[in-house]
Amino acid sequence: MNKEQLGQEFHKQFHCDFECIFFAPGRINLIGEHTDYNGGHVFPCSITYGTYALTRRRQDNFVKLYSMNFPQKGKIEFDLDSLEYDEKHDWANYPKGMLSFIKEKGYELSRGFDVLFYGNIPNGAGLSSSASIEMVTAILIDHLFRLNIPRIELVKIGQRVENDFIGVKSGIMDQFAIGMGKKEFGILLDCQTLNYEYAPIELKEHRIIIMNTNKRRELANSKYNERRSECEEALAHFKKVLPIRSLGELTVDQFDYYQHVLKSNTLKNRARHAVYENHRTLKALQALKGKDLKTFGQLMSESHLSLKHDYEVTGKELDALVEAAWLQDGVVGARMTGAGFGGCAIAIVEVENVSSFIERVGEKYEKEIGYSAEFYVASIGDGARDITNEVRV
Ligand code: GLA
């Protein structure tokens, strides 16, 4: 889909030309899973797949939204004075939530507008299509109303929409990666302080392959919220013996020494993952800086095992993909990425092995699971931005 085709679609829907066009990517997380809401570190990057939003200001107070990904839902309309959650509005609750919370912060939204959305992130794949819609809406509103809201503020509002408007108690990783992403760089983010650093991803003769299980992420949100509350419970027990604010503050030795305060094995397993994964993420950054891709890959694989056995968020589809990936020539590491319970995994693979990798992992997966997986070569792109004057989109 190019700019011209998107422009034509805008015209067809709204009977006028668009004024500006914005883009927000999706994301993959290299390592540091389920650590963000535990005050630990994550290491995501934004990809070149994402969501486009074309817009034009209106004279009245109405907002009209249309998504080319959900044509059956038609145009969704509301006015700027009725911004509450509405189940009927389905996907449009993400942009609506952004409007609602930006307005609630005291920013003035003076008149309505039309938006056409188009996303090329594979559907339901756990590559953060919802945070992508939130962040593309965030920069669109910021631009249309000349609000000059700091980017980090928009990132935080995006997370709040997910937590308090949609009801998924997610951390800040997705909105941060999408809002702050940088071409060819990963972002090491400390989710407790929001200090971050960009680290170049120089893979030279390797590629990052995204492997989509094509599994529907049923119950993913309720299981996600359940993991989060298990971690909160574990933290409450540790707080009785240690002056900490989050599991991310525990060292591995402290965890090993004090884990007896957790009475159930489930809580021990969940907290062990959160603590060890946080430290793996820091080690992975050091490995990358030292150009030690082998260690980086090993840490990715350890991360997957911990998510499988201790955190229990992988499931047979993600395990089948990752375990098949580990067996292939030229693979330095593979793991699930994102929340889990279906969605995508990633693998770092030598360029010359990429096609045989895709073929063999694909075959093995289909045989075991009964339907096929999909594979994409990932490119690390820039974060959310105005692309009105970019020639190629
Ligand atoms: C989802 C959430 C993130 C993060 C990951 C797991 O993507 O939105 O905040 O918790 O799962 O690492």
CSV table of C-alpha atoms and ligand atoms in Angstrom, one decimal:
chain,number,residue,atom,x,y,z
A,1,MET,CA,0.0,0.0,0.0
A,2,ASN,CA,1.6,3.3,-1.0
A,3,LYS,CA,0.8,6.9,-0.1
A,4,GLU,CA,-1.3,7.4,-3.3
A,5,GLN,CA,-3.5,4.4,-2.6
A,6,LEU,CA,-4.0,5.4,1.0
A,7,GLY,CA,-4.9,8.9,-0.2
A,8,GLN,CA,-7.4,7.5,-2.6
A,9,GLU,CA,-9.0,5.5,0.1
A,10,PHE,CA,-9.2,8.5,2.4
A,11,HIS,CA,-10.9,10.4,-0.4
A,12,LYS,CA,-13.4,7.6,-0.9
A,13,GLN,CA,-14.3,7.5,2.8
A,14,PHE,CA,-14.3,11.2,3.6
A,15,HIS,CA,-14.9,12.9,0.2
A,16,CYS,CA,-11.9,15.2,0.5
A,17,ASP,CA,-8.1,15.1,0.5
A,18,PHE,CA,-6.1,14.4,3.6
A,19,GLU,CA,-3.9,17.0,5.2
A,20,CYS,CA,-1.2,15.0,7.0
A,21,ILE,CA,-0.1,11.4,7.4
A,22,PHE,CA,1.6,9.7,10.4
A,23,PHE,CA,3.2,6.4,11.0
A,24,ALA,CA,3.8,4.4,14.2
A,25,PRO,CA,5.7,1.1,14.0
A,26,GLY,CA,5.1,-2.2,15.8
A,27,ARG,CA,7.9,-3.7,18.0
A,28,ILE,CA,9.8,-6.8,18.8
A,29,ASN,CA,11.5,-7.4,22.1
A,30,LEU,CA,15.0,-8.9,21.8
A,31,ILE,CA,15.1,-9.9,25.5
A,32,GLY,CA,13.7,-8.8,28.9
A,33,GLU,CA,10.2,-10.3,28.9
A,34,HIS,CA,7.6,-9.7,31.5
A,35,THR,CA,10.1,-7.5,33.3
A,36,ASP,CA,8.6,-4.1,32.5
A,37,TYR,CA,5.8,-4.1,35.1
A,38,ASN,CA,8.3,-5.6,37.6
A,39,GLY,CA,10.5,-2.5,37.5
A,40,GLY,CA,13.2,-4.4,35.5
A,41,HIS,CA,14.9,-3.9,32.1
A,42,VAL,CA,13.7,-4.5,28.6
A,43,PHE,CA,15.5,-4.4,25.3
A,44,PRO,CA,13.0,-3.9,22.4
A,45,CYS,CA,13.2,-2.2,19.0
A,46,SER,CA,10.7,-0.8,16.6
A,47,ILE,CA,10.2,-2.5,13.3
A,48,THR,CA,9.2,-1.3,9.9
A,49,TYR,CA,5.7,-2.8,9.9
A,50,GLY,CA,3.2,-0.5,11.6
A,51,THR,CA,0.1,1.7,11.4
A,52,TYR,CA,-0.5,4.6,9.0
A,53,ALA,CA,-3.0,7.4,9.9
A,54,LEU,CA,-4.2,10.0,7.4
A,55,THR,CA,-6.1,12.9,8.8
A,56,ARG,CA,-7.9,16.1,8.1
A,57,ARG,CA,-9.4,18.6,10.4
A,58,ARG,CA,-13.2,19.1,10.5
A,59,GLN,CA,-15.2,22.3,11.1
A,60,ASP,CA,-17.4,20.7,13.7
A,61,ASN,CA,-16.8,18.8,16.9
A,62,PHE,CA,-17.0,15.2,15.4
A,63,VAL,CA,-14.3,12.6,15.2
A,64,LYS,CA,-14.8,10.0,12.4
A,65,LEU,CA,-12.5,7.0,12.3
A,66,TYR,CA,-12.2,4.4,9.6
A,67,SER,CA,-9.8,1.4,9.5
A,68,MET,CA,-9.0,-0.4,6.3
A,69,ASN,CA,-8.2,-3.4,8.5
A,70,PHE,CA,-11.8,-3.6,9.9
A,71,PRO,CA,-13.9,-2.4,6.9
A,72,GLN,CA,-16.9,-4.4,8.2
A,73,LYS,CA,-17.0,-2.0,11.2
A,74,GLY,CA,-17.6,0.9,9.0
A,75,LYS,CA,-17.0,4.5,10.1
A,76,ILE,CA,-17.0,5.0,13.8
A,77,GLU,CA,-18.2,8.4,15.0
A,78,PHE,CA,-18.4,10.3,18.2
A,79,ASP,CA,-18.0,13.9,19.4
A,80,LEU,CA,-15.2,15.4,21.4
A,81,ASP,CA,-17.5,15.7,24.4
A,82,SER,CA,-18.4,12.0,24.6
A,83,LEU,CA,-15.1,10.2,25.0
A,84,GLU,CA,-16.0,7.3,27.2
A,85,TYR,CA,-15.2,3.6,26.5
A,86,ASP,CA,-17.9,2.0,24.3
A,87,GLU,CA,-17.8,-1.7,23.5
A,88,LYS,CA,-19.6,-1.1,20.2
A,89,HIS,CA,-16.7,1.1,19.1
A,90,ASP,CA,-14.4,-2.0,19.1
A,91,TRP,CA,-10.9,-1.2,17.8
A,92,ALA,CA,-11.6,2.6,17.8
A,93,ASN,CA,-11.5,2.5,21.6
A,94,TYR,CA,-7.7,2.8,21.3
A,95,PRO,CA,-7.7,6.1,19.5
A,96,LYS,CA,-10.7,7.2,21.6
A,97,GLY,CA,-8.8,6.4,24.8
A,98,MET,CA,-5.9,8.6,23.7
A,99,LEU,CA,-8.2,11.5,23.0
A,100,SER,CA,-9.9,11.1,26.3
A,101,PHE,CA,-6.8,11.0,28.4
A,102,ILE,CA,-5.0,13.8,26.5
A,103,LYS,CA,-8.1,15.9,27.0
A,104,GLU,CA,-8.2,14.9,30.7
A,105,LYS,CA,-4.7,16.2,31.1
A,106,GLY,CA,-6.0,19.6,30.3
A,107,TYR,CA,-4.9,19.9,26.6
A,108,GLU,CA,-7.4,21.7,24.4
A,109,LEU,CA,-8.9,19.8,21.5
A,110,SER,CA,-10.5,22.6,19.6
A,111,ARG,CA,-12.4,20.7,16.8
A,112,GLY,CA,-13.0,17.4,15.3
A,113,PHE,CA,-11.2,15.5,12.6
A,114,ASP,CA,-11.4,12.5,10.2
A,115,VAL,CA,-8.8,9.7,10.3
A,116,LEU,CA,-8.2,6.7,8.0
A,117,PHE,CA,-6.0,4.0,9.6
A,118,TYR,CA,-4.2,1.3,7.8
A,119,GLY,CA,-1.9,-1.3,9.5
A,120,ASN,CA,0.4,-3.9,8.0
A,121,ILE,CA,1.4,-5.5,11.3
A,122,PRO,CA,0.3,-9.1,11.1
A,123,ASN,CA,-3.0,-9.4,12.9
A,124,GLY,CA,-3.0,-10.5,16.6
A,125,ALA,CA,0.6,-11.4,16.3
A,126,GLY,CA,1.8,-9.9,19.5
A,127,LEU,CA,3.9,-7.2,17.7
A,128,SER,CA,2.0,-4.5,19.5
A,129,SER,CA,-0.6,-3.4,16.9
A,130,SER,CA,-2.7,-1.8,19.7
A,131,ALA,CA,0.2,0.3,21.1
A,132,SER,CA,1.0,1.2,17.5
A,133,ILE,CA,-2.6,2.6,17.0
A,134,GLU,CA,-2.3,4.4,20.3
A,135,MET,CA,1.0,6.1,19.4
A,136,VAL,CA,0.0,7.0,15.9
A,137,THR,CA,-3.1,8.7,17.3
A,138,ALA,CA,-0.9,10.4,20.0
A,139,ILE,CA,1.4,12.1,17.5
A,140,LEU,CA,-1.6,12.9,15.2
A,141,ILE,CA,-3.4,14.7,18.0
A,142,ASP,CA,-0.2,16.4,19.2
A,143,HIS,CA,0.4,17.7,15.7
A,144,LEU,CA,-3.2,18.7,14.7
A,145,PHE,CA,-3.7,20.8,17.8
A,146,ARG,CA,-0.1,22.0,18.1
A,147,LEU,CA,0.1,20.7,21.7
A,148,ASN,CA,3.9,20.1,21.8
A,149,ILE,CA,3.4,17.3,24.4
A,150,PRO,CA,6.8,15.7,25.3
A,151,ARG,CA,7.1,12.3,23.7
A,152,ILE,CA,7.6,10.6,27.0
A,153,GLU,CA,4.3,12.0,28.2
A,154,LEU,CA,2.6,10.6,25.1
A,155,VAL,CA,4.2,7.2,25.9
A,156,LYS,CA,2.9,7.3,29.4
A,157,ILE,CA,-0.6,8.3,28.3
A,158,GLY,CA,-0.5,5.3,25.8
A,159,GLN,CA,0.2,2.9,28.6
A,160,ARG,CA,-2.6,4.5,30.7
A,161,VAL,CA,-5.1,3.9,27.9
A,162,GLU,CA,-4.1,0.3,27.8
A,163,ASN,CA,-4.4,0.0,31.6
A,164,ASP,CA,-7.4,2.1,32.5
A,165,PHE,CA,-9.4,2.5,29.2
A,166,ILE,CA,-8.9,-1.0,27.7
A,167,GLY,CA,-8.2,-2.9,31.0
A,168,VAL,CA,-5.0,-4.7,30.2
A,169,LYS,CA,-2.5,-4.1,33.0
A,170,SER,CA,0.5,-3.9,30.6
A,171,GLY,CA,3.8,-2.3,31.3
A,172,ILE,CA,5.4,0.6,29.4
A,173,MET,CA,7.6,-1.3,27.0
A,174,ASP,CA,5.4,-1.3,23.9
A,175,GLN,CA,4.5,2.4,23.9
A,176,PHE,CA,8.1,3.3,24.8
A,177,ALA,CA,9.6,1.2,22.0
A,178,ILE,CA,7.2,2.6,19.5
A,179,GLY,CA,7.4,6.2,20.6
A,180,MET,CA,11.2,6.3,21.0
A,181,GLY,CA,12.4,3.7,18.5
A,182,LYS,CA,15.4,4.4,16.3
A,183,LYS,CA,16.5,2.8,13.0
A,184,GLU,CA,19.1,0.1,13.5
A,185,PHE,CA,19.1,0.5,17.3
A,186,GLY,CA,17.6,-1.4,20.2
A,187,ILE,CA,16.6,0.5,23.4
A,188,LEU,CA,17.7,-0.7,26.7
A,189,LEU,CA,15.1,0.7,29.1
A,190,ASP,CA,15.1,0.7,32.9
A,191,CYS,CA,11.4,0.5,33.5
A,192,GLN,CA,11.7,1.7,37.1
A,193,THR,CA,13.5,5.0,36.3
A,194,LEU,CA,12.7,5.2,32.6
A,195,ASN,CA,16.4,5.9,32.0
A,196,TYR,CA,17.3,4.4,28.6
A,197,GLU,CA,20.2,3.9,26.2
A,198,TYR,CA,20.2,3.2,22.5
A,199,ALA,CA,22.5,0.2,21.5
A,200,PRO,CA,23.3,-0.4,17.8
A,201,ILE,CA,22.1,-3.8,16.5
A,202,GLU,CA,25.0,-4.6,14.1
A,203,LEU,CA,24.1,-8.1,12.9
A,204,LYS,CA,26.2,-8.0,9.7
A,205,GLU,CA,25.9,-11.5,8.4
A,206,HIS,CA,22.8,-12.4,10.5
A,207,ARG,CA,19.2,-11.5,10.3
A,208,ILE,CA,16.3,-11.3,12.9
A,209,ILE,CA,13.5,-13.6,11.7
A,210,ILE,CA,10.0,-13.1,13.1
A,211,MET,CA,8.1,-16.3,13.4
A,212,ASN,CA,4.3,-16.0,13.7
A,213,THR,CA,2.5,-19.0,15.4
A,214,ASN,CA,-0.7,-17.8,13.8
A,215,LYS,CA,-2.4,-18.9,17.0
A,216,ARG,CA,-5.3,-16.9,18.3
A,217,ARG,CA,-4.3,-15.3,21.6
A,218,GLU,CA,-7.3,-16.4,23.5
A,219,LEU,CA,-7.5,-15.4,27.1
A,220,ALA,CA,-4.2,-13.7,26.7
A,221,ASN,CA,-5.3,-10.6,28.5
A,222,SER,CA,-6.7,-12.3,31.5
A,223,LYS,CA,-3.7,-14.6,31.8
A,224,TYR,CA,-1.4,-11.5,31.5
A,225,ASN,CA,-3.2,-9.8,34.3
A,226,GLU,CA,-3.0,-12.9,36.4
A,227,ARG,CA,0.9,-13.0,36.0
A,228,ARG,CA,1.0,-9.4,37.0
A,229,SER,CA,-0.9,-9.9,40.2
A,230,GLU,CA,1.2,-13.0,41.0
A,231,CYS,CA,4.3,-10.9,40.8
A,232,GLU,CA,2.7,-8.2,43.0
A,233,GLU,CA,1.9,-10.9,45.6
A,234,ALA,CA,5.5,-12.1,45.5
A,235,LEU,CA,6.8,-8.5,45.9
A,236,ALA,CA,4.6,-8.0,48.9
A,237,HIS,CA,6.2,-11.0,50.6
A,238,PHE,CA,9.8,-9.8,49.8
A,239,LYS,CA,8.9,-6.3,51.1
A,240,LYS,CA,8.5,-7.8,54.6
A,241,VAL,CA,12.2,-8.7,54.6
A,242,LEU,CA,13.8,-6.3,52.2
A,243,PRO,CA,13.4,-2.5,51.5
A,244,ILE,CA,12.6,-2.9,47.8
A,245,ARG,CA,10.0,-1.2,45.5
A,246,SER,CA,10.0,-3.8,42.8
A,247,LEU,CA,11.3,-7.3,41.9
A,248,GLY,CA,13.6,-5.5,39.5
A,249,GLU,CA,15.6,-4.3,42.4
A,250,LEU,CA,16.5,-7.8,43.6
A,251,THR,CA,19.9,-9.3,42.7
A,252,VAL,CA,20.0,-12.9,41.7
A,253,ASP,CA,21.8,-13.7,45.0
A,254,GLN,CA,19.2,-11.9,47.1
A,255,PHE,CA,16.4,-13.8,45.3
A,256,ASP,CA,18.1,-17.2,46.0
A,257,TYR,CA,18.7,-16.3,49.6
A,258,TYR,CA,15.3,-14.9,50.4
A,259,GLN,CA,13.1,-17.0,48.2
A,260,HIS,CA,11.9,-19.0,51.2
A,261,VAL,CA,9.6,-16.1,52.0
A,262,LEU,CA,7.4,-17.2,49.1
A,263,LYS,CA,5.3,-20.0,50.3
A,264,SER,CA,4.0,-21.3,47.0
A,265,ASN,CA,6.0,-22.8,44.2
A,266,THR,CA,4.0,-20.8,41.6
A,267,LEU,CA,5.0,-17.5,43.2
A,268,LYS,CA,8.7,-18.6,43.5
A,269,ASN,CA,8.7,-19.5,39.8
A,270,ARG,CA,7.1,-16.3,38.7
A,271,ALA,CA,9.5,-14.1,40.8
A,272,ARG,CA,12.5,-16.2,39.7
A,273,HIS,CA,11.7,-15.5,36.1
A,274,ALA,CA,11.3,-11.7,36.8
A,275,VAL,CA,14.6,-11.5,38.6
A,276,TYR,CA,16.8,-13.7,36.4
A,277,GLU,CA,15.3,-12.3,33.2
A,278,ASN,CA,16.2,-8.8,34.3
A,279,HIS,CA,19.8,-9.8,34.9
A,280,ARG,CA,19.9,-11.7,31.6
A,281,THR,CA,18.8,-8.5,29.8
A,282,LEU,CA,21.7,-6.6,31.3
A,283,LYS,CA,24.1,-9.3,30.4
A,284,ALA,CA,22.7,-9.4,26.8
A,285,LEU,CA,23.4,-5.7,26.4
A,286,GLN,CA,27.1,-6.3,27.5
A,287,ALA,CA,27.4,-9.2,25.1
A,288,LEU,CA,26.1,-7.1,22.2
A,289,LYS,CA,28.4,-4.3,23.1
A,290,GLY,CA,31.3,-6.8,23.1
A,291,LYS,CA,30.1,-8.1,19.7
A,292,ASP,CA,29.6,-11.5,21.3
A,293,LEU,CA,26.5,-12.6,19.4
A,294,LYS,CA,27.0,-16.2,20.6
A,295,THR,CA,26.4,-15.2,24.2
A,296,PHE,CA,23.5,-12.9,23.2
A,297,GLY,CA,21.9,-15.9,21.5
A,298,GLN,CA,22.4,-18.2,24.4
A,299,LEU,CA,20.7,-15.6,26.7
A,300,MET,CA,17.8,-15.4,24.3
A,301,SER,CA,17.4,-19.2,24.5
A,302,GLU,CA,17.7,-19.2,28.3
A,303,SER,CA,15.0,-16.5,28.4
A,304,HIS,CA,12.6,-18.7,26.4
A,305,LEU,CA,13.2,-21.7,28.8
A,306,SER,CA,12.5,-19.5,31.8
A,307,LEU,CA,9.3,-18.2,30.1
A,308,LYS,CA,8.3,-21.7,29.4
A,309,HIS,CA,9.0,-23.4,32.8
A,310,ASP,CA,8.9,-20.6,35.4
A,311,TYR,CA,6.5,-18.0,33.9
A,312,GLU,CA,4.4,-20.5,31.9
A,313,VAL,CA,3.4,-18.1,29.1
A,314,THR,CA,4.7,-19.9,26.0
A,315,GLY,CA,2.3,-22.7,25.0
A,316,LYS,CA,2.9,-25.5,22.6
A,317,GLU,CA,2.9,-23.4,19.5
A,318,LEU,CA,5.6,-21.0,20.6
A,319,ASP,CA,7.6,-23.9,22.0
A,320,ALA,CA,7.3,-25.8,18.7
A,321,LEU,CA,8.6,-22.9,16.7
A,322,VAL,CA,11.5,-22.0,19.1
A,323,GLU,CA,12.5,-25.6,19.7
A,324,ALA,CA,12.5,-26.2,15.9
A,325,ALA,CA,14.6,-23.0,15.4
A,326,TRP,CA,17.2,-24.2,17.9
A,327,LEU,CA,17.9,-27.3,15.8
A,328,GLN,CA,18.7,-25.4,12.6
A,329,ASP,CA,22.1,-24.6,11.2
A,330,GLY,CA,23.2,-21.0,11.5
A,331,VAL,CA,20.9,-20.1,14.5
A,332,VAL,CA,22.5,-18.2,17.3
A,333,GLY,CA,19.4,-18.0,19.5
A,334,ALA,CA,15.6,-18.0,19.5
A,335,ARG,CA,12.8,-17.1,21.9
A,336,MET,CA,9.2,-16.0,22.1
A,337,THR,CA,8.7,-12.2,22.0
A,338,GLY,CA,6.0,-10.1,23.7
A,339,ALA,CA,3.4,-11.3,26.1
A,340,GLY,CA,3.3,-14.9,24.9
A,341,PHE,CA,0.3,-17.2,24.9
A,342,GLY,CA,0.6,-17.4,21.1
A,343,GLY,CA,1.9,-14.5,19.0
A,344,CYS,CA,5.4,-14.4,17.7
A,345,ALA,CA,8.9,-15.7,18.4
A,346,ILE,CA,12.2,-14.4,17.0
A,347,ALA,CA,15.4,-16.1,15.9
A,348,ILE,CA,18.8,-14.7,15.0
A,349,VAL,CA,19.9,-16.6,11.9
A,350,GLU,CA,22.9,-16.4,9.6
A,351,VAL,CA,22.0,-14.9,6.3
A,352,GLU,CA,23.0,-17.8,4.2
A,353,ASN,CA,20.8,-20.1,6.2
A,354,VAL,CA,17.7,-18.0,6.2
A,355,SER,CA,15.7,-19.7,3.4
A,356,SER,CA,16.5,-23.3,4.6
A,357,PHE,CA,15.7,-22.1,8.2
A,358,ILE,CA,12.2,-20.9,7.1
A,359,GLU,CA,11.5,-24.0,5.1
A,360,ARG,CA,12.6,-26.5,7.8
A,361,VAL,CA,11.0,-24.7,10.8
A,362,GLY,CA,7.9,-24.1,8.8
A,363,GLU,CA,7.6,-27.8,7.8
A,364,LYS,CA,8.3,-29.1,11.3
A,365,TYR,CA,5.7,-26.6,12.8
A,366,GLU,CA,3.0,-27.6,10.4
A,367,LYS,CA,3.5,-31.2,11.1
A,368,GLU,CA,3.4,-30.8,14.8
A,369,ILE,CA,0.7,-28.2,15.2
A,370,GLY,CA,-1.5,-28.8,12.1
A,371,TYR,CA,-1.5,-25.4,10.5
A,372,SER,CA,1.3,-23.2,9.1
A,373,ALA,CA,3.4,-20.5,10.7
A,374,GLU,CA,4.5,-17.3,8.9
A,375,PHE,CA,8.0,-15.8,8.7
A,376,TYR,CA,9.2,-12.3,8.1
A,377,VAL,CA,12.7,-10.9,8.0
A,378,ALA,CA,12.7,-8.0,10.5
A,379,SER,CA,14.1,-4.6,9.8
A,380,ILE,CA,14.6,-2.2,12.7
A,381,GLY,CA,13.0,1.2,11.8
A,382,ASP,CA,12.4,4.6,13.4
A,383,GLY,CA,9.7,5.3,16.0
A,384,ALA,CA,6.4,7.1,15.6
A,385,ARG,CA,6.6,10.1,13.2
A,386,ASP,CA,5.0,12.6,10.8
A,387,ILE,CA,5.6,11.2,7.3
A,388,THR,CA,3.6,13.8,5.4
A,389,ASN,CA,6.7,14.9,3.5
A,390,GLU,CA,8.4,11.6,3.1
A,391,VAL,CA,8.3,10.5,-0.5
A,392,ARG,CA,8.4,6.7,0.2
A,393,VAL,CA,6.1,5.3,2.9
B,1,GLA,C1,3.1,-7.1,26.4
B,1,GLA,C2,2.9,-5.9,27.3
B,1,GLA,C3,4.3,-5.3,27.7
B,1,GLA,C4,5.2,-6.4,28.3
B,1,GLA,C5,5.2,-7.6,27.4
B,1,GLA,C6,5.9,-8.8,28.1
B,1,GLA,O1,3.6,-6.8,25.2
B,1,GLA,O2,2.2,-4.9,26.6
B,1,GLA,O3,4.1,-4.2,28.6
B,1,GLA,O4,4.8,-6.7,29.6
B,1,GLA,O5,3.9,-8.1,27.1
B,1,GLA,O6,7.2,-8.5,28.2
